[in-house]
Amino acid sequence: MNTSKIISFVVLATLVIGGIAYLNSQKVSRDMVGGKVDVQTTMNKEEKERKYQVAKEITTPDEFINTGGMPVTIGEFVGKKVVLLDIWTYSCINCQRTTPYLNTWYGKYKDDGLVIIGLHTPEFEFEKVYQNVVDATKRLKIQYPVVLDNDYSTWTAYQNRFWPRKYLIDIDGFIVYDHIGEGGYEETEAKIIELLNERSARLGTDAVAKEKGTVSGVDATDFSKIKTPEMYFGATRVQYLANLPTSGCKDGVCNFTSSGNPALNTFELSGAWKINDEDAVLQGGNGSVFLRFSANKANLVAGAIRKVVRAEIYLDGAKVSTDAAGDAVQNGVVTFGPHDLYNLIDLKGNYGEHILEIRIQGGGVSAFAFTFG
């Protein structure tokens, strides 16, 4: 092995080790299911002060959406409303699966005193772009106020480490309920009702009864059957990349050759890729990503860095069928455009192990993460 190859192998191995160390030190997740803190019973303010924390205010917001251009604060609702603060980011599949519940609760209870504030704290740089978030809120049918927390100041004030996370703030401004990740929807709605009735008793308005109803836009997900973890492409978290460069790296661009048969819960690259901190970018020419996963759905957070880039999707060696294709795939082809989450595979509830190949036609795709459902 010549000197340039040795250097390339050492560099990438260092990135992999560094990525694992980063993960272990940060332990930030956006795919947790079912964490909660507490449920209050009726208390006076003095009792609440001894048990609960006062809600932190939104700090240094970058932009506001669905507010008519006006700022929104938590403090303005103390003594008047119940606030649900939802910390999310738009390319997060776990956040997207939660959004229909938030939309339903907002429609059902906003006239009874519920305010929802979506605190959009980005995981990736492209999620800091105001128009990207605006487009996402429209696509997800979000009508409640959204605040951009690009500098993580409010996230940090709440000492948060997860996407999504929901805090319920009562009429007195105390955080009385806290849920991490997906799930717990019936419990959360019951808590909303409880807090709204505390408010109605305080203000002398009509009590709120829990309404039974369906939530549209939700696919049932059996988390016990998802065997593959979220995977990142960027150098700081490149834990599951299975193959090393086959030749020397120049200006951060490395050439990869894939076996086409990666081990379970790993992926391989083929072609010339530049590995950045957050993403991997396919350079000029064609390239592929091979992934062996065990789940029902496979998604890729990605986008085109100039105009659009097409890619053919193969499942277990054959071009994906219409029955197994995700929402982003038409006739076996996905067109990458704006940076977002692209659903590539949807097995309609048939969880299992498969090999996915993304056969990219020309450079210019930036890949950030695989997520699963």
mmCIF file of C-alpha atoms in Angstrom:
data_model
loop_
_atom_site.group_PDB
_atom_site.id
_atom_site.type_symbol
_atom_site.label_atom_id
_atom_site.label_comp_id
_atom_site.label_asym_id
_atom_site.label_seq_id
_atom_site.Cartn_x
_atom_site.Cartn_y
_atom_site.Cartn_z
ATOM 1 C CA MET A 1 0.000 0.000 0.000
ATOM 2 C CA ASN A 2 1.486 3.358 -1.016
ATOM 3 C CA THR A 3 1.787 6.378 1.279
ATOM 4 C CA SER A 4 -1.296 8.201 -0.080
ATOM 5 C CA LYS A 5 -3.498 5.150 0.534
ATOM 6 C CA ILE A 6 -2.206 4.765 4.067
ATOM 7 C CA ILE A 7 -2.911 8.445 4.794
ATOM 8 C CA SER A 8 -6.450 8.143 3.361
ATOM 9 C CA PHE A 9 -7.232 5.094 5.489
ATOM 10 C CA VAL A 10 -5.887 6.741 8.616
ATOM 11 C CA VAL A 11 -7.865 9.946 7.999
ATOM 12 C CA LEU A 12 -11.188 8.177 7.512
ATOM 13 C CA ALA A 13 -10.610 5.798 10.406
ATOM 14 C CA THR A 14 -9.935 8.827 12.606
ATOM 15 C CA LEU A 15 -13.214 10.382 11.448
ATOM 16 C CA VAL A 16 -15.130 7.204 12.268
ATOM 17 C CA ILE A 17 -13.607 6.956 15.744
ATOM 18 C CA GLY A 18 -14.210 10.644 16.323
ATOM 19 C CA GLY A 19 -17.815 10.275 15.215
ATOM 20 C CA ILE A 20 -18.419 7.438 17.665
ATOM 21 C CA ALA A 21 -16.821 9.423 20.470
ATOM 22 C CA TYR A 22 -19.018 12.392 19.575
ATOM 23 C CA LEU A 23 -22.147 10.257 19.760
ATOM 24 C CA ASN A 24 -21.200 8.756 23.073
ATOM 25 C CA SER A 25 -20.440 12.155 24.565
ATOM 26 C CA GLN A 26 -23.538 13.964 23.272
ATOM 27 C CA LYS A 27 -26.240 11.284 23.357
ATOM 28 C CA VAL A 28 -28.574 13.616 21.472
ATOM 29 C CA SER A 29 -31.486 11.745 19.937
ATOM 30 C CA ARG A 30 -34.457 12.445 17.766
ATOM 31 C CA ASP A 31 -35.957 8.977 17.832
ATOM 32 C CA MET A 32 -36.808 8.315 21.463
ATOM 33 C CA VAL A 33 -40.261 7.023 22.234
ATOM 34 C CA GLY A 34 -42.217 7.637 25.386
ATOM 35 C CA GLY A 35 -40.476 9.755 28.021
ATOM 36 C CA LYS A 36 -42.409 11.853 30.540
ATOM 37 C CA VAL A 37 -41.788 13.668 33.780
ATOM 38 C CA ASP A 38 -44.853 14.394 35.846
ATOM 39 C CA VAL A 39 -48.581 14.948 36.014
ATOM 40 C CA GLN A 40 -49.885 17.517 38.450
ATOM 41 C CA THR A 41 -52.984 17.429 40.578
ATOM 42 C CA THR A 42 -54.780 20.645 41.427
ATOM 43 C CA MET A 43 -52.479 22.858 43.499
ATOM 44 C CA ASN A 44 -52.248 26.455 44.550
ATOM 45 C CA LYS A 45 -49.367 28.610 43.337
ATOM 46 C CA GLU A 46 -47.329 28.123 46.501
ATOM 47 C CA GLU A 47 -47.513 24.345 46.155
ATOM 48 C CA LYS A 48 -46.579 24.589 42.481
ATOM 49 C CA GLU A 49 -43.548 26.710 43.295
ATOM 50 C CA ARG A 50 -42.252 23.958 45.545
ATOM 51 C CA LYS A 51 -42.724 21.242 42.937
ATOM 52 C CA TYR A 52 -42.394 22.685 39.450
ATOM 53 C CA GLN A 53 -40.112 24.929 37.467
ATOM 54 C CA VAL A 54 -41.328 28.171 35.972
ATOM 55 C CA ALA A 55 -41.294 28.005 32.171
ATOM 56 C CA LYS A 56 -38.298 29.628 30.512
ATOM 57 C CA GLU A 57 -38.991 32.419 28.080
ATOM 58 C CA ILE A 58 -38.179 32.168 24.370
ATOM 59 C CA THR A 59 -34.802 33.851 23.897
ATOM 60 C CA THR A 60 -33.213 35.490 20.825
ATOM 61 C CA PRO A 61 -35.753 34.156 18.318
ATOM 62 C CA ASP A 62 -34.627 34.315 14.695
ATOM 63 C CA GLU A 63 -37.955 34.345 12.830
ATOM 64 C CA PHE A 64 -41.676 33.817 13.424
ATOM 65 C CA ILE A 65 -44.126 31.832 11.279
ATOM 66 C CA ASN A 66 -47.951 31.900 11.444
ATOM 67 C CA THR A 67 -47.931 35.015 13.631
ATOM 68 C CA GLY A 68 -48.566 37.697 11.023
ATOM 69 C CA GLY A 69 -44.994 38.863 11.491
ATOM 70 C CA MET A 70 -45.520 39.566 15.180
ATOM 71 C CA PRO A 71 -43.314 38.069 17.917
ATOM 72 C CA VAL A 72 -44.751 35.494 20.282
ATOM 73 C CA THR A 73 -43.688 34.848 23.874
ATOM 74 C CA ILE A 74 -44.619 32.414 26.607
ATOM 75 C CA GLY A 75 -44.982 35.185 29.173
ATOM 76 C CA GLU A 76 -47.835 36.866 27.325
ATOM 77 C CA PHE A 77 -50.040 33.811 27.976
ATOM 78 C CA VAL A 78 -49.379 33.387 31.702
ATOM 79 C CA GLY A 79 -52.652 33.890 33.576
ATOM 80 C CA LYS A 80 -54.583 33.543 30.330
ATOM 81 C CA LYS A 81 -53.813 30.343 28.428
ATOM 82 C CA VAL A 82 -52.338 26.861 28.584
ATOM 83 C CA VAL A 83 -49.202 26.552 26.438
ATOM 84 C CA LEU A 84 -47.839 23.461 24.725
ATOM 85 C CA LEU A 85 -44.222 24.117 23.717
ATOM 86 C CA ASP A 86 -43.143 21.601 21.068
ATOM 87 C CA ILE A 87 -39.428 21.427 20.216
ATOM 88 C CA TRP A 88 -38.992 20.016 16.718
ATOM 89 C CA THR A 89 -37.068 20.212 13.460
ATOM 90 C CA TYR A 90 -38.640 19.691 10.076
ATOM 91 C CA SER A 91 -36.532 16.872 8.561
ATOM 92 C CA CYS A 92 -36.962 14.724 11.696
ATOM 93 C CA ILE A 93 -39.225 11.744 10.949
ATOM 94 C CA ASN A 94 -40.160 11.423 14.622
ATOM 95 C CA CYS A 95 -41.295 15.058 14.632
ATOM 96 C CA GLN A 96 -43.237 14.553 11.410
ATOM 97 C CA ARG A 97 -45.091 11.596 12.912
ATOM 98 C CA THR A 98 -46.028 13.731 15.936
ATOM 99 C CA THR A 99 -47.259 16.736 13.959
ATOM 100 C CA PRO A 100 -50.729 15.355 13.050
ATOM 101 C CA TYR A 101 -51.517 15.038 16.775
ATOM 102 C CA LEU A 102 -50.424 18.609 17.416
ATOM 103 C CA ASN A 103 -52.528 19.837 14.499
ATOM 104 C CA THR A 104 -55.542 17.936 15.846
ATOM 105 C CA TRP A 105 -55.138 19.263 19.393
ATOM 106 C CA TYR A 106 -54.735 22.812 18.129
ATOM 107 C CA GLY A 107 -57.913 22.550 16.058
ATOM 108 C CA LYS A 108 -59.910 21.006 18.924
ATOM 109 C CA TYR A 109 -58.766 23.117 21.856
ATOM 110 C CA LYS A 110 -57.483 26.490 20.670
ATOM 111 C CA ASP A 111 -60.883 28.068 21.380
ATOM 112 C CA ASP A 112 -60.784 26.566 24.877
ATOM 113 C CA GLY A 113 -57.519 28.272 25.777
ATOM 114 C CA LEU A 114 -54.763 26.067 24.315
ATOM 115 C CA VAL A 115 -51.811 27.723 22.617
ATOM 116 C CA ILE A 116 -49.225 25.633 20.786
ATOM 117 C CA ILE A 117 -45.818 27.112 20.042
ATOM 118 C CA GLY A 118 -43.550 25.107 17.775
ATOM 119 C CA LEU A 119 -39.931 25.831 18.686
ATOM 120 C CA HIS A 120 -37.977 24.897 15.567
ATOM 121 C CA THR A 121 -34.418 24.092 16.650
ATOM 122 C CA PRO A 122 -32.436 22.828 13.623
ATOM 123 C CA GLU A 123 -30.304 19.700 13.555
ATOM 124 C CA PHE A 124 -28.701 20.611 10.219
ATOM 125 C CA GLU A 125 -27.603 23.911 8.702
ATOM 126 C CA PHE A 126 -30.202 23.802 5.921
ATOM 127 C CA GLU A 127 -32.927 23.736 8.590
ATOM 128 C CA LYS A 128 -31.912 27.244 9.637
ATOM 129 C CA VAL A 129 -33.200 28.692 6.355
ATOM 130 C CA TYR A 130 -36.435 30.563 7.003
ATOM 131 C CA GLN A 131 -38.100 29.695 3.675
ATOM 132 C CA ASN A 132 -37.303 26.006 4.144
ATOM 133 C CA VAL A 133 -39.145 26.032 7.465
ATOM 134 C CA VAL A 134 -42.044 28.023 5.992
ATOM 135 C CA ASP A 135 -42.398 25.467 3.202
ATOM 136 C CA ALA A 136 -42.282 22.630 5.734
ATOM 137 C CA THR A 137 -45.009 24.152 7.919
ATOM 138 C CA LYS A 138 -47.258 24.471 4.867
ATOM 139 C CA ARG A 139 -46.555 20.905 3.775
ATOM 140 C CA LEU A 140 -47.228 19.599 7.296
ATOM 141 C CA LYS A 141 -50.364 21.782 7.586
ATOM 142 C CA ILE A 142 -49.130 23.546 10.711
ATOM 143 C CA GLN A 143 -51.227 26.589 11.608
ATOM 144 C CA TYR A 144 -50.012 27.317 15.139
ATOM 145 C CA PRO A 145 -47.119 29.752 15.742
ATOM 146 C CA VAL A 146 -43.604 28.534 14.975
ATOM 147 C CA VAL A 147 -40.453 30.199 16.311
ATOM 148 C CA LEU A 148 -37.015 29.632 14.787
ATOM 149 C CA ASP A 149 -34.433 28.867 17.472
ATOM 150 C CA ASN A 150 -31.399 28.767 15.170
ATOM 151 C CA ASP A 151 -28.861 29.569 17.869
ATOM 152 C CA TYR A 152 -30.208 26.905 20.271
ATOM 153 C CA SER A 153 -30.650 29.522 22.988
ATOM 154 C CA THR A 154 -34.143 28.417 24.053
ATOM 155 C CA TRP A 155 -33.234 24.737 23.566
ATOM 156 C CA THR A 156 -30.307 25.329 25.923
ATOM 157 C CA ALA A 157 -32.438 27.227 28.440
ATOM 158 C CA TYR A 158 -34.655 24.144 28.700
ATOM 159 C CA GLN A 159 -31.581 21.876 28.873
ATOM 160 C CA ASN A 160 -33.111 19.856 26.075
ATOM 161 C CA ARG A 161 -31.376 17.079 24.125
ATOM 162 C CA PHE A 162 -34.169 15.498 22.117
ATOM 163 C CA TRP A 163 -36.392 15.933 19.059
ATOM 164 C CA PRO A 164 -39.340 16.071 19.509
ATOM 165 C CA ARG A 165 -40.065 17.187 23.052
ATOM 166 C CA LYS A 166 -43.274 18.591 24.475
ATOM 167 C CA TYR A 167 -43.677 20.793 27.544
ATOM 168 C CA LEU A 168 -47.102 21.673 28.924
ATOM 169 C CA ILE A 169 -47.193 24.997 30.752
ATOM 170 C CA ASP A 170 -50.186 25.705 32.966
ATOM 171 C CA ILE A 171 -52.090 28.943 33.424
ATOM 172 C CA ASP A 172 -49.677 29.993 36.178
ATOM 173 C CA GLY A 173 -46.621 29.546 33.947
ATOM 174 C CA PHE A 174 -45.286 26.312 35.468
ATOM 175 C CA ILE A 175 -43.979 23.335 33.473
ATOM 176 C CA VAL A 176 -46.235 20.586 34.800
ATOM 177 C CA TYR A 177 -45.790 17.947 32.096
ATOM 178 C CA ASP A 178 -42.863 16.940 29.914
ATOM 179 C CA HIS A 179 -42.827 14.254 27.218
ATOM 180 C CA ILE A 180 -39.794 13.107 25.220
ATOM 181 C CA GLY A 181 -40.175 11.628 21.742
ATOM 182 C CA GLU A 182 -43.157 10.006 20.129
ATOM 183 C CA GLY A 183 -46.071 8.241 21.787
ATOM 184 C CA GLY A 184 -48.057 9.008 24.927
ATOM 185 C CA TYR A 185 -50.698 10.820 22.893
ATOM 186 C CA GLU A 186 -53.721 9.828 24.967
ATOM 187 C CA GLU A 187 -51.907 10.748 28.162
ATOM 188 C CA THR A 188 -50.803 14.086 26.725
ATOM 189 C CA GLU A 189 -54.283 14.946 25.528
ATOM 190 C CA ALA A 190 -55.730 14.014 28.920
ATOM 191 C CA LYS A 191 -53.236 16.389 30.525
ATOM 192 C CA ILE A 192 -54.212 19.151 28.109
ATOM 193 C CA ILE A 193 -57.842 18.664 29.153
ATOM 194 C CA GLU A 194 -56.897 18.749 32.839
ATOM 195 C CA LEU A 195 -54.985 22.011 32.456
ATOM 196 C CA LEU A 196 -57.710 23.601 30.354
ATOM 197 C CA ASN A 197 -60.251 22.740 33.040
ATOM 198 C CA GLU A 198 -57.997 24.249 35.700
ATOM 199 C CA ARG A 199 -57.954 27.366 33.525
ATOM 200 C CA SER A 200 -61.732 27.347 33.056
ATOM 201 C CA ALA A 201 -62.250 27.073 36.822
ATOM 202 C CA ARG A 202 -59.872 29.976 37.358
ATOM 203 C CA LEU A 203 -61.431 32.216 34.718
ATOM 204 C CA GLY A 204 -65.041 31.112 35.178
ATOM 205 C CA THR A 205 -65.464 29.698 31.674
ATOM 206 C CA ASP A 206 -67.115 26.459 30.523
ATOM 207 C CA ALA A 207 -65.346 23.194 31.337
ATOM 208 C CA VAL A 208 -63.710 21.229 28.536
ATOM 209 C CA ALA A 209 -64.711 17.642 27.845
ATOM 210 C CA LYS A 210 -62.342 15.234 26.128
ATOM 211 C CA GLU A 211 -63.480 14.530 22.611
ATOM 212 C CA LYS A 212 -62.889 11.188 20.977
ATOM 213 C CA GLY A 213 -61.820 11.337 17.367
ATOM 214 C CA THR A 214 -59.369 10.092 14.807
ATOM 215 C CA VAL A 215 -56.096 11.785 13.932
ATOM 216 C CA SER A 216 -55.552 11.940 10.176
ATOM 217 C CA GLY A 217 -52.178 11.554 8.495
ATOM 218 C CA VAL A 218 -50.761 9.036 10.972
ATOM 219 C CA ASP A 219 -49.333 5.652 10.044
ATOM 220 C CA ALA A 220 -49.099 3.062 12.798
ATOM 221 C CA THR A 221 -45.452 2.341 13.593
ATOM 222 C CA ASP A 222 -44.326 -0.730 15.526
ATOM 223 C CA PHE A 223 -41.108 0.510 17.084
ATOM 224 C CA SER A 224 -40.271 -2.946 18.435
ATOM 225 C CA LYS A 225 -39.837 -4.154 14.850
ATOM 226 C CA ILE A 226 -37.468 -1.389 13.726
ATOM 227 C CA LYS A 227 -34.054 -3.001 14.131
ATOM 228 C CA THR A 228 -31.903 -0.386 12.387
ATOM 229 C CA PRO A 229 -30.806 2.822 14.138
ATOM 230 C CA GLU A 230 -30.608 6.275 12.630
ATOM 231 C CA MET A 231 -27.416 6.650 10.568
ATOM 232 C CA TYR A 232 -25.447 9.777 9.730
ATOM 233 C CA PHE A 233 -23.168 10.576 6.786
ATOM 234 C CA GLY A 234 -21.218 13.519 8.230
ATOM 235 C CA ALA A 235 -17.717 13.098 9.636
ATOM 236 C CA THR A 236 -18.736 14.011 13.191
ATOM 237 C CA ARG A 237 -21.192 11.099 13.384
ATOM 238 C CA VAL A 238 -20.176 8.653 10.657
ATOM 239 C CA GLN A 239 -20.613 5.594 12.854
ATOM 240 C CA TYR A 240 -22.176 3.129 10.413
ATOM 241 C CA LEU A 241 -20.162 3.669 7.210
ATOM 242 C CA ALA A 242 -18.723 0.235 6.422
ATOM 243 C CA ASN A 243 -16.177 0.858 3.652
ATOM 244 C CA LEU A 244 -13.007 2.958 3.547
ATOM 245 C CA PRO A 245 -11.694 4.912 0.528
ATOM 246 C CA THR A 246 -10.009 2.881 -2.172
ATOM 247 C CA SER A 247 -7.592 5.628 -3.157
ATOM 248 C CA GLY A 248 -6.071 8.800 -1.818
ATOM 249 C CA CYS A 249 -8.327 11.649 -0.692
ATOM 250 C CA LYS A 250 -7.688 15.070 -2.208
ATOM 251 C CA ASP A 251 -9.237 18.256 -0.819
ATOM 252 C CA GLY A 252 -11.561 16.105 1.263
ATOM 253 C CA VAL A 253 -12.827 14.106 -1.743
ATOM 254 C CA CYS A 254 -12.382 10.333 -1.390
ATOM 255 C CA ASN A 255 -13.067 7.552 -3.877
ATOM 256 C CA PHE A 256 -15.114 4.609 -2.615
ATOM 257 C CA THR A 257 -15.871 1.179 -4.028
ATOM 258 C CA SER A 258 -18.784 -0.759 -2.563
ATOM 259 C CA SER A 259 -19.193 -4.504 -2.256
ATOM 260 C CA GLY A 260 -22.898 -3.999 -2.853
ATOM 261 C CA ASN A 261 -23.536 -6.264 0.126
ATOM 262 C CA PRO A 262 -23.047 -4.327 3.378
ATOM 263 C CA ALA A 263 -23.565 -5.938 6.763
ATOM 264 C CA LEU A 264 -26.848 -5.356 8.581
ATOM 265 C CA ASN A 265 -27.185 -1.843 9.993
ATOM 266 C CA THR A 266 -24.343 -0.437 7.891
ATOM 267 C CA PHE A 267 -24.082 1.412 4.596
ATOM 268 C CA GLU A 268 -21.416 1.682 1.895
ATOM 269 C CA LEU A 269 -20.575 4.415 -0.584
ATOM 270 C CA SER A 270 -19.564 4.059 -4.223
ATOM 271 C CA GLY A 271 -18.038 6.877 -6.259
ATOM 272 C CA ALA A 272 -16.263 10.094 -5.344
ATOM 273 C CA TRP A 273 -17.659 11.653 -2.173
ATOM 274 C CA LYS A 274 -16.642 14.636 -0.108
ATOM 275 C CA ILE A 275 -17.208 13.909 3.581
ATOM 276 C CA ASN A 276 -18.136 17.133 5.394
ATOM 277 C CA ASP A 277 -18.982 17.611 9.060
ATOM 278 C CA GLU A 278 -22.747 17.171 8.520
ATOM 279 C CA ASP A 279 -23.082 15.469 5.148
ATOM 280 C CA ALA A 280 -21.473 13.541 2.329
ATOM 281 C CA VAL A 281 -21.652 15.123 -1.134
ATOM 282 C CA LEU A 282 -21.369 13.090 -4.322
ATOM 283 C CA GLN A 283 -18.958 14.788 -6.697
ATOM 284 C CA GLY A 284 -19.081 14.743 -10.515
ATOM 285 C CA GLY A 285 -20.048 11.432 -12.089
ATOM 286 C CA ASN A 286 -22.397 8.707 -10.913
ATOM 287 C CA GLY A 287 -22.352 7.066 -7.511
ATOM 288 C CA SER A 288 -24.353 4.847 -5.207
ATOM 289 C CA VAL A 289 -25.257 4.271 -1.591
ATOM 290 C CA PHE A 290 -25.890 0.702 -0.435
ATOM 291 C CA LEU A 291 -27.732 0.115 2.843
ATOM 292 C CA ARG A 292 -28.778 -3.071 4.622
ATOM 293 C CA PHE A 293 -31.625 -2.276 7.004
ATOM 294 C CA SER A 294 -34.365 -4.004 8.968
ATOM 295 C CA ALA A 295 -37.531 -1.916 9.163
ATOM 296 C CA ASN A 296 -40.754 -1.093 7.336
ATOM 297 C CA LYS A 297 -39.767 2.301 5.933
ATOM 298 C CA ALA A 298 -36.441 3.815 4.915
ATOM 299 C CA ASN A 299 -35.991 7.573 4.600
ATOM 300 C CA LEU A 300 -33.051 9.707 3.519
ATOM 301 C CA VAL A 301 -32.453 13.283 4.667
ATOM 302 C CA ALA A 302 -30.838 14.768 1.586
ATOM 303 C CA GLY A 303 -31.051 17.380 -1.141
ATOM 304 C CA ALA A 304 -29.496 18.660 -4.341
ATOM 305 C CA ILE A 305 -26.892 21.382 -4.023
ATOM 306 C CA ARG A 306 -27.782 22.675 -7.484
ATOM 307 C CA LYS A 307 -31.193 22.309 -9.147
ATOM 308 C CA VAL A 308 -32.256 18.651 -9.028
ATOM 309 C CA VAL A 309 -30.560 15.251 -9.194
ATOM 310 C CA ARG A 310 -32.265 11.983 -10.125
ATOM 311 C CA ALA A 311 -31.547 8.597 -8.572
ATOM 312 C CA GLU A 312 -32.872 5.122 -9.253
ATOM 313 C CA ILE A 313 -34.012 3.123 -6.234
ATOM 314 C CA TYR A 314 -33.313 -0.605 -6.021
ATOM 315 C CA LEU A 315 -34.553 -3.011 -3.359
ATOM 316 C CA ASP A 316 -32.824 -6.367 -2.987
ATOM 317 C CA GLY A 317 -31.190 -6.022 -6.396
ATOM 318 C CA ALA A 318 -34.280 -5.082 -8.426
ATOM 319 C CA LYS A 319 -35.751 -1.711 -9.228
ATOM 320 C CA VAL A 320 -38.230 -0.958 -6.492
ATOM 321 C CA SER A 321 -41.829 -1.854 -7.264
ATOM 322 C CA THR A 322 -44.720 0.528 -6.878
ATOM 323 C CA ASP A 323 -45.941 -1.476 -3.875
ATOM 324 C CA ALA A 324 -42.633 -1.017 -2.020
ATOM 325 C CA ALA A 325 -41.762 2.498 -3.165
ATOM 326 C CA GLY A 326 -41.912 5.397 -0.723
ATOM 327 C CA ASP A 327 -43.806 8.630 -1.234
ATOM 328 C CA ALA A 328 -40.775 10.334 -2.801
ATOM 329 C CA VAL A 329 -40.317 7.661 -5.493
ATOM 330 C CA GLN A 330 -42.098 7.648 -8.844
ATOM 331 C CA ASN A 331 -41.552 4.784 -11.309
ATOM 332 C CA GLY A 332 -38.512 3.691 -9.345
ATOM 333 C CA VAL A 333 -36.884 7.142 -9.416
ATOM 334 C CA VAL A 334 -36.472 9.805 -6.757
ATOM 335 C CA THR A 335 -35.730 13.406 -7.716
ATOM 336 C CA PHE A 336 -33.683 15.186 -5.077
ATOM 337 C CA GLY A 337 -34.363 18.900 -4.881
ATOM 338 C CA PRO A 338 -34.740 21.002 -1.712
ATOM 339 C CA HIS A 339 -33.102 19.566 1.392
ATOM 340 C CA ASP A 340 -35.693 17.530 3.221
ATOM 341 C CA LEU A 341 -36.644 14.018 4.304
ATOM 342 C CA TYR A 342 -37.283 11.718 1.329
ATOM 343 C CA ASN A 343 -39.299 8.532 1.938
ATOM 344 C CA LEU A 344 -37.663 5.945 -0.340
ATOM 345 C CA ILE A 345 -39.090 2.621 0.853
ATOM 346 C CA ASP A 346 -42.534 1.827 2.289
ATOM 347 C CA LEU A 347 -43.233 -1.877 2.790
ATOM 348 C CA LYS A 348 -46.783 -1.259 4.014
ATOM 349 C CA GLY A 349 -46.255 -2.803 7.440
ATOM 350 C CA ASN A 350 -44.067 -5.708 6.305
ATOM 351 C CA TYR A 351 -41.061 -5.222 8.558
ATOM 352 C CA GLY A 352 -37.924 -7.106 7.567
ATOM 353 C CA GLU A 353 -34.319 -7.070 6.364
ATOM 354 C CA HIS A 354 -33.492 -5.678 2.921
ATOM 355 C CA ILE A 355 -30.733 -4.095 0.839
ATOM 356 C CA LEU A 356 -31.455 -0.635 -0.550
ATOM 357 C CA GLU A 357 -29.369 0.859 -3.362
ATOM 358 C CA ILE A 358 -29.647 4.524 -4.285
ATOM 359 C CA ARG A 359 -28.102 4.752 -7.757
ATOM 360 C CA ILE A 360 -27.413 8.454 -8.269
ATOM 361 C CA GLN A 361 -27.209 9.888 -11.768
ATOM 362 C CA GLY A 362 -24.553 12.585 -11.581
ATOM 363 C CA GLY A 363 -23.020 14.519 -8.730
ATOM 364 C CA GLY A 364 -24.523 17.167 -6.527
ATOM 365 C CA VAL A 365 -26.496 15.161 -3.944
ATOM 366 C CA SER A 366 -25.753 15.900 -0.295
ATOM 367 C CA ALA A 367 -26.785 13.098 2.068
ATOM 368 C CA PHE A 368 -27.210 13.721 5.790
ATOM 369 C CA ALA A 369 -28.954 10.793 7.481
ATOM 370 C CA PHE A 370 -30.978 7.620 7.106
ATOM 371 C CA THR A 371 -34.046 7.284 9.333
ATOM 372 C CA PHE A 372 -36.503 4.415 9.615
ATOM 373 C CA GLY A 373 -40.092 3.591 10.364
#
